[in-house]
């Protein structure tokens, strides 16, 4: 199907150009609306930064989706849910919404995606084919996955170009994996997302001229989560359960360690801190752009492993994933991501005290 569609290269190219041309307009709009990210003790930038750059990604992607919608039966689930998470995120960028309001929007978007058929209906096992899931398991599993990945990308958005670049790498990896397995719809949508990010990233990489804001990071996380589920539903191999987890390994592991760290330190789960992977790399002396490039490298490595899993078979892949997980735990412990050092704890205590006044 793809080999005979001469329009796709044109659509992909147009998506990059549309995103690139829309960024300056989003910057101007952010200034007019007051959507400016002001520096504080938790952030690494020292000047106000417009944070509606996600609008450029959203518009370019949506226009591309309407051009290629015939490839994707779950088209409306991605469109409708994406509109909701983007809108809620944009309201937060302008008006500083509460975490619970944003979570409510993410939950609504996940429910709409599920309504349009984006759900994990079975798990694969290597011994006896497919294991069908009842709705009592399928729906909560899909719901948690979509909301979890959406928040994982949002939490990763802490340095110039970081969340956008990692999301782009994940989208390309999903596209390549889908292409190799013959899933045209997943390939097309993943490449549209990567192209939208590609047009935005020149304005967002260090030194950034704009941030994507919650509108952009929530939107990217939502689309990536839906793509992973659509690919999982179409696959009939045991590895389909592991591949999306490995592809999104960087944001997922960073989020899990953030939760463990805050529970360990008896802090609220929603409490922001400066102990994420990118903060720890900078605390170790890496420069801003070098920290981002190191995480890019890690994301690309995760993506490469996910693609290679198709040649390892299920036994080799499980061993590979276990080794990868152990490596992540060791690295996280070495750089202090799990519990944080005393300096970071002191800084967090000062932030809490400041917010309470």
Short mmCIF file of C-alpha atoms in Angstrom, two decimals, residues 46-349:
data_model
loop_
_atom_site.label_atom_id
_atom_site.label_comp_id
_atom_site.label_asym_id
_atom_site.label_seq_id
_atom_site.Cartn_x
_atom_site.Cartn_y
_atom_site.Cartn_z
CA UNK A 46 17.10 32.36 33.60
CA UNK A 47 14.84 34.40 31.30
CA UNK A 48 11.13 34.30 30.48
CA UNK A 49 10.35 31.88 27.65
CA UNK A 50 7.19 31.60 25.49
CA UNK A 51 5.62 28.19 26.06
CA UNK A 52 3.05 27.63 23.35
CA UNK A 53 5.40 25.96 20.88
CA UNK A 54 3.32 22.81 21.13
CA UNK A 55 0.73 24.60 18.99
CA UNK A 56 3.01 24.25 15.95
CA UNK A 57 3.44 20.51 16.54
CA UNK A 58 -0.30 20.06 17.06
CA UNK A 59 -1.40 21.96 13.94
CA UNK A 60 1.12 20.31 11.62
CA UNK A 61 0.31 16.84 12.91
CA UNK A 62 -3.46 17.31 12.71
CA UNK A 63 -3.34 18.63 9.15
CA UNK A 64 -1.17 15.68 8.20
CA UNK A 65 -3.58 13.28 9.89
CA UNK A 66 -6.53 14.58 7.90
CA UNK A 67 -4.48 14.01 4.74
CA UNK A 68 -3.66 10.37 5.56
CA UNK A 69 -6.60 9.37 7.77
CA UNK A 70 -7.61 6.52 5.47
CA UNK A 71 -4.64 4.51 6.71
CA UNK A 72 -5.78 4.50 10.32
CA UNK A 73 -9.12 3.00 11.45
CA UNK A 74 -8.51 4.45 14.93
CA UNK A 75 -8.07 7.91 13.32
CA UNK A 76 -10.78 9.65 15.35
CA UNK A 77 -9.52 8.33 18.68
CA UNK A 78 -6.12 9.97 18.14
CA UNK A 79 -7.70 13.15 16.74
CA UNK A 80 -10.36 13.67 19.42
CA UNK A 81 -8.22 12.64 22.38
CA UNK A 82 -5.29 14.67 21.07
CA UNK A 83 -7.45 17.77 20.82
CA UNK A 84 -8.49 17.39 24.45
CA UNK A 85 -5.01 16.93 25.94
CA UNK A 86 -3.68 19.78 23.81
CA UNK A 87 -6.48 22.13 24.86
CA UNK A 88 -6.10 21.30 28.56
CA UNK A 89 -2.33 21.74 28.27
CA UNK A 90 -2.74 25.08 26.48
CA UNK A 91 -5.05 26.33 29.24
CA UNK A 92 -2.36 25.39 31.73
CA UNK A 93 0.30 27.19 29.68
CA UNK A 94 -1.76 30.38 29.78
CA UNK A 95 -3.58 30.21 33.12
CA UNK A 96 -1.51 27.77 35.28
CA UNK A 97 -4.16 25.08 35.84
CA UNK A 98 -4.01 22.72 38.81
CA UNK A 99 -2.45 19.23 38.45
CA UNK A 100 -5.83 17.64 39.13
CA UNK A 101 -7.48 19.59 36.31
CA UNK A 102 -4.77 18.42 33.90
CA UNK A 103 -5.12 14.85 35.12
CA UNK A 104 -8.86 15.03 34.53
CA UNK A 105 -8.26 16.13 30.93
CA UNK A 106 -5.80 13.28 30.39
CA UNK A 107 -8.30 10.78 31.77
CA UNK A 108 -11.03 12.12 29.48
CA UNK A 109 -8.73 11.88 26.45
CA UNK A 110 -7.79 8.30 27.36
CA UNK A 111 -11.47 7.38 27.71
CA UNK A 112 -12.23 8.83 24.26
CA UNK A 113 -9.32 6.94 22.69
CA UNK A 114 -10.64 3.71 24.21
CA UNK A 115 -14.14 4.54 22.94
CA UNK A 116 -12.77 4.69 19.39
CA UNK A 117 -11.16 1.27 19.65
CA UNK A 118 -7.68 2.03 20.96
CA UNK A 119 -7.34 -0.66 23.61
CA UNK A 120 -5.19 -3.61 24.62
CA UNK A 121 -7.52 -6.54 24.04
CA UNK A 122 -5.05 -9.38 24.44
CA UNK A 123 -1.60 -10.26 25.67
CA UNK A 124 0.73 -12.61 23.87
CA UNK A 125 2.49 -15.48 25.53
CA UNK A 126 5.27 -17.55 24.01
CA UNK A 127 3.77 -20.91 24.95
CA UNK A 128 0.12 -20.87 23.90
CA UNK A 129 -0.68 -18.11 21.42
CA UNK A 130 -2.91 -15.21 22.44
CA UNK A 131 -4.44 -14.59 25.84
CA UNK A 132 -7.62 -12.56 25.51
CA UNK A 133 -8.32 -9.95 28.16
CA UNK A 134 -11.73 -9.28 29.65
CA UNK A 135 -12.95 -5.66 29.56
CA UNK A 136 -12.37 -5.50 33.33
CA UNK A 137 -8.64 -5.88 32.65
CA UNK A 138 -8.30 -4.46 29.14
CA UNK A 139 -9.88 -1.07 29.79
CA UNK A 140 -8.01 -0.20 33.02
CA UNK A 141 -4.73 -1.43 31.51
CA UNK A 142 -5.15 0.77 28.42
CA UNK A 143 -6.31 3.70 30.54
CA UNK A 144 -3.30 3.52 32.87
CA UNK A 145 -0.90 3.14 29.94
CA UNK A 146 -2.19 6.21 28.06
CA UNK A 147 -2.34 8.47 31.12
CA UNK A 148 1.02 7.17 32.38
CA UNK A 149 2.92 7.75 29.13
CA UNK A 150 1.31 11.18 28.71
CA UNK A 151 2.66 12.20 32.11
CA UNK A 152 6.03 10.56 31.50
CA UNK A 153 6.73 12.79 28.49
CA UNK A 154 5.49 15.81 30.44
CA UNK A 155 7.89 15.09 33.32
CA UNK A 156 10.78 14.70 30.88
CA UNK A 157 10.28 18.23 29.52
CA UNK A 158 12.94 19.92 31.64
CA UNK A 159 15.74 20.94 29.27
CA UNK A 160 15.81 22.64 25.86
CA UNK A 161 14.90 20.10 23.19
CA UNK A 162 14.80 17.14 25.58
CA UNK A 163 11.17 15.96 25.49
CA UNK A 164 10.78 16.86 21.82
CA UNK A 165 13.94 15.02 20.79
CA UNK A 166 13.23 11.90 22.85
CA UNK A 167 9.65 11.84 21.54
CA UNK A 168 10.94 12.18 17.99
CA UNK A 169 13.33 9.27 18.48
CA UNK A 170 10.50 7.18 19.95
CA UNK A 171 8.20 8.07 17.03
CA UNK A 172 10.84 7.14 14.45
CA UNK A 173 11.51 3.86 16.26
CA UNK A 174 7.80 3.02 16.33
CA UNK A 175 7.58 3.90 12.64
CA UNK A 176 10.52 1.70 11.67
CA UNK A 177 9.25 -1.18 13.79
CA UNK A 178 5.76 -0.86 12.29
CA UNK A 179 7.15 -0.68 8.74
CA UNK A 180 9.19 -3.85 9.24
CA UNK A 181 6.05 -5.64 10.44
CA UNK A 182 3.84 -4.26 7.68
CA UNK A 183 1.60 -2.01 9.82
CA UNK A 184 1.06 0.86 7.41
CA UNK A 185 -1.19 2.97 9.63
CA UNK A 186 1.17 3.00 12.62
CA UNK A 187 4.12 3.76 10.33
CA UNK A 188 2.37 6.74 8.70
CA UNK A 189 1.13 8.31 11.94
CA UNK A 190 4.48 7.79 13.70
CA UNK A 191 6.34 9.48 10.85
CA UNK A 192 3.83 12.36 10.82
CA UNK A 193 4.54 12.89 14.52
CA UNK A 194 8.31 12.74 13.93
CA UNK A 195 8.00 15.27 11.07
CA UNK A 196 5.94 17.63 13.24
CA UNK A 197 8.62 17.46 15.93
CA UNK A 198 11.34 17.94 13.30
CA UNK A 199 9.88 21.27 12.26
CA UNK A 200 9.65 22.46 15.87
CA UNK A 201 12.99 21.23 17.23
CA UNK A 202 15.25 23.88 15.57
CA UNK A 203 13.47 26.50 17.71
CA UNK A 204 13.56 24.38 20.87
CA UNK A 205 17.10 22.98 20.98
CA UNK A 206 19.63 24.81 23.16
CA UNK A 207 19.54 27.78 23.33
CA UNK A 208 15.77 27.55 22.93
CA UNK A 209 13.62 30.32 21.53
CA UNK A 210 10.41 28.69 22.74
CA UNK A 211 9.14 25.82 24.88
CA UNK A 212 6.47 23.37 23.78
CA UNK A 213 4.67 23.80 27.11
CA UNK A 214 2.26 21.32 28.67
CA UNK A 215 0.17 21.57 25.51
CA UNK A 216 2.99 20.06 23.49
CA UNK A 217 4.38 17.54 25.97
CA UNK A 218 0.94 16.16 26.88
CA UNK A 219 0.00 15.93 23.22
CA UNK A 220 3.21 14.08 22.30
CA UNK A 221 2.82 11.66 25.20
CA UNK A 222 -0.80 10.93 24.31
CA UNK A 223 -0.10 10.23 20.63
CA UNK A 224 2.91 8.02 21.42
CA UNK A 225 0.85 6.05 23.94
CA UNK A 226 -1.95 5.53 21.40
CA UNK A 227 0.51 4.49 18.68
CA UNK A 228 2.01 1.90 20.99
CA UNK A 229 -1.43 0.43 21.73
CA UNK A 230 -2.49 0.41 18.07
CA UNK A 231 0.72 -1.42 17.17
CA UNK A 232 0.22 -3.83 20.05
CA UNK A 233 -3.33 -4.66 18.94
CA UNK A 234 -2.13 -5.41 15.40
CA UNK A 235 0.77 -7.61 16.48
CA UNK A 236 0.51 -11.32 17.12
CA UNK A 237 3.93 -11.85 18.68
CA UNK A 238 4.90 -12.06 22.31
CA UNK A 239 7.40 -9.26 21.79
CA UNK A 240 4.61 -6.77 21.08
CA UNK A 241 4.13 -6.41 24.82
CA UNK A 242 7.76 -5.49 25.41
CA UNK A 243 8.60 -3.33 22.39
CA UNK A 244 6.63 -0.16 23.30
CA UNK A 245 7.92 -0.31 26.88
CA UNK A 246 11.51 -0.50 25.62
CA UNK A 247 10.98 2.26 23.03
CA UNK A 248 9.70 4.59 25.76
CA UNK A 249 12.25 3.30 28.28
CA UNK A 250 13.82 6.68 29.08
CA UNK A 251 10.64 8.61 30.02
CA UNK A 252 9.06 5.57 31.69
CA UNK A 253 12.08 4.82 33.89
CA UNK A 254 12.53 8.51 34.77
CA UNK A 255 8.88 8.68 35.85
CA UNK A 256 9.04 5.45 37.86
CA UNK A 257 12.14 6.62 39.72
CA UNK A 258 10.47 9.97 40.41
CA UNK A 259 7.53 8.16 42.02
CA UNK A 260 9.81 5.84 44.02
CA UNK A 261 11.95 8.78 45.13
CA UNK A 262 9.01 10.86 46.34
CA UNK A 263 7.37 7.95 48.12
CA UNK A 264 10.72 7.03 49.71
CA UNK A 265 11.20 10.61 50.90
CA UNK A 266 7.54 10.82 52.04
CA UNK A 267 6.75 13.60 49.63
CA UNK A 268 3.63 14.18 47.48
CA UNK A 269 3.86 12.36 44.15
CA UNK A 270 2.96 15.56 42.27
CA UNK A 271 5.73 17.55 43.98
CA UNK A 272 8.17 18.88 41.35
CA UNK A 273 11.86 18.42 42.07
CA UNK A 274 15.30 18.80 40.53
CA UNK A 275 16.31 15.16 40.68
CA UNK A 276 15.20 13.88 37.28
CA UNK A 277 17.76 12.34 34.96
CA UNK A 278 18.52 15.60 33.16
CA UNK A 279 18.95 17.49 36.45
CA UNK A 280 21.33 14.82 37.78
CA UNK A 281 23.47 14.91 34.64
CA UNK A 282 23.84 18.67 34.94
CA UNK A 283 24.61 18.34 38.66
CA UNK A 284 27.44 15.97 37.66
CA UNK A 285 28.98 18.73 35.54
CA UNK A 286 27.60 18.01 32.06
CA UNK A 287 26.60 21.08 30.08
CA UNK A 288 23.00 21.74 29.11
CA UNK A 289 23.30 20.57 25.47
CA UNK A 290 25.59 17.66 26.36
CA UNK A 291 23.10 16.38 28.94
CA UNK A 292 20.38 16.45 26.27
CA UNK A 293 22.58 14.67 23.72
CA UNK A 294 23.48 11.97 26.25
CA UNK A 295 19.78 11.29 26.87
CA UNK A 296 19.18 11.30 23.10
CA UNK A 297 21.86 8.62 22.82
CA UNK A 298 20.18 6.57 25.54
CA UNK A 299 16.79 6.90 23.85
CA UNK A 300 18.28 5.87 20.50
CA UNK A 301 19.91 2.85 22.17
CA UNK A 302 16.58 1.81 23.68
CA UNK A 303 14.97 2.23 20.26
CA UNK A 304 17.64 0.15 18.52
CA UNK A 305 17.24 -2.64 21.07
CA UNK A 306 13.46 -2.57 20.55
CA UNK A 307 13.92 -3.03 16.81
CA UNK A 308 16.54 -5.77 17.22
CA UNK A 309 14.24 -7.69 19.55
CA UNK A 310 12.49 -8.98 16.45
CA UNK A 311 15.59 -11.01 15.61
CA UNK A 312 16.38 -12.21 19.14
CA UNK A 313 13.22 -14.25 19.71
CA UNK A 314 11.25 -14.14 22.92
CA UNK A 315 13.84 -15.87 25.14
CA UNK A 316 16.71 -13.67 24.04
CA UNK A 317 14.53 -10.56 24.19
CA UNK A 318 13.40 -11.19 27.76
CA UNK A 319 17.03 -11.67 28.78
CA UNK A 320 17.98 -8.48 26.93
CA UNK A 321 15.19 -6.48 28.58
CA UNK A 322 16.13 -7.83 32.02
CA UNK A 323 19.76 -6.82 31.47
CA UNK A 324 18.63 -3.41 30.25
CA UNK A 325 16.42 -2.92 33.30
CA UNK A 326 19.27 -3.92 35.64
CA UNK A 327 21.57 -1.46 33.88
CA UNK A 328 19.02 1.34 34.30
CA UNK A 329 18.71 0.61 38.03
CA UNK A 330 22.50 0.60 38.48
CA UNK A 331 22.97 3.84 36.55
CA UNK A 332 20.10 5.49 38.43
CA UNK A 333 21.62 4.50 41.77
CA UNK A 334 25.04 5.77 40.70
CA UNK A 335 23.78 9.22 39.75
CA UNK A 336 21.41 9.49 42.70
CA UNK A 337 18.07 9.40 40.88
CA UNK A 338 16.39 6.96 43.25
CA UNK A 339 16.59 8.82 46.57
CA UNK A 340 18.52 12.02 45.84
CA UNK A 341 21.50 13.43 47.71
CA UNK A 342 21.36 15.80 50.64
CA UNK A 343 21.92 18.90 48.55
CA UNK A 344 18.92 18.13 46.37
CA UNK A 345 16.76 17.36 49.42
CA UNK A 346 17.75 20.67 50.99
CA UNK A 347 16.85 22.53 47.82
CA UNK A 348 13.47 20.79 47.65
CA UNK A 349 12.79 21.71 51.30
#
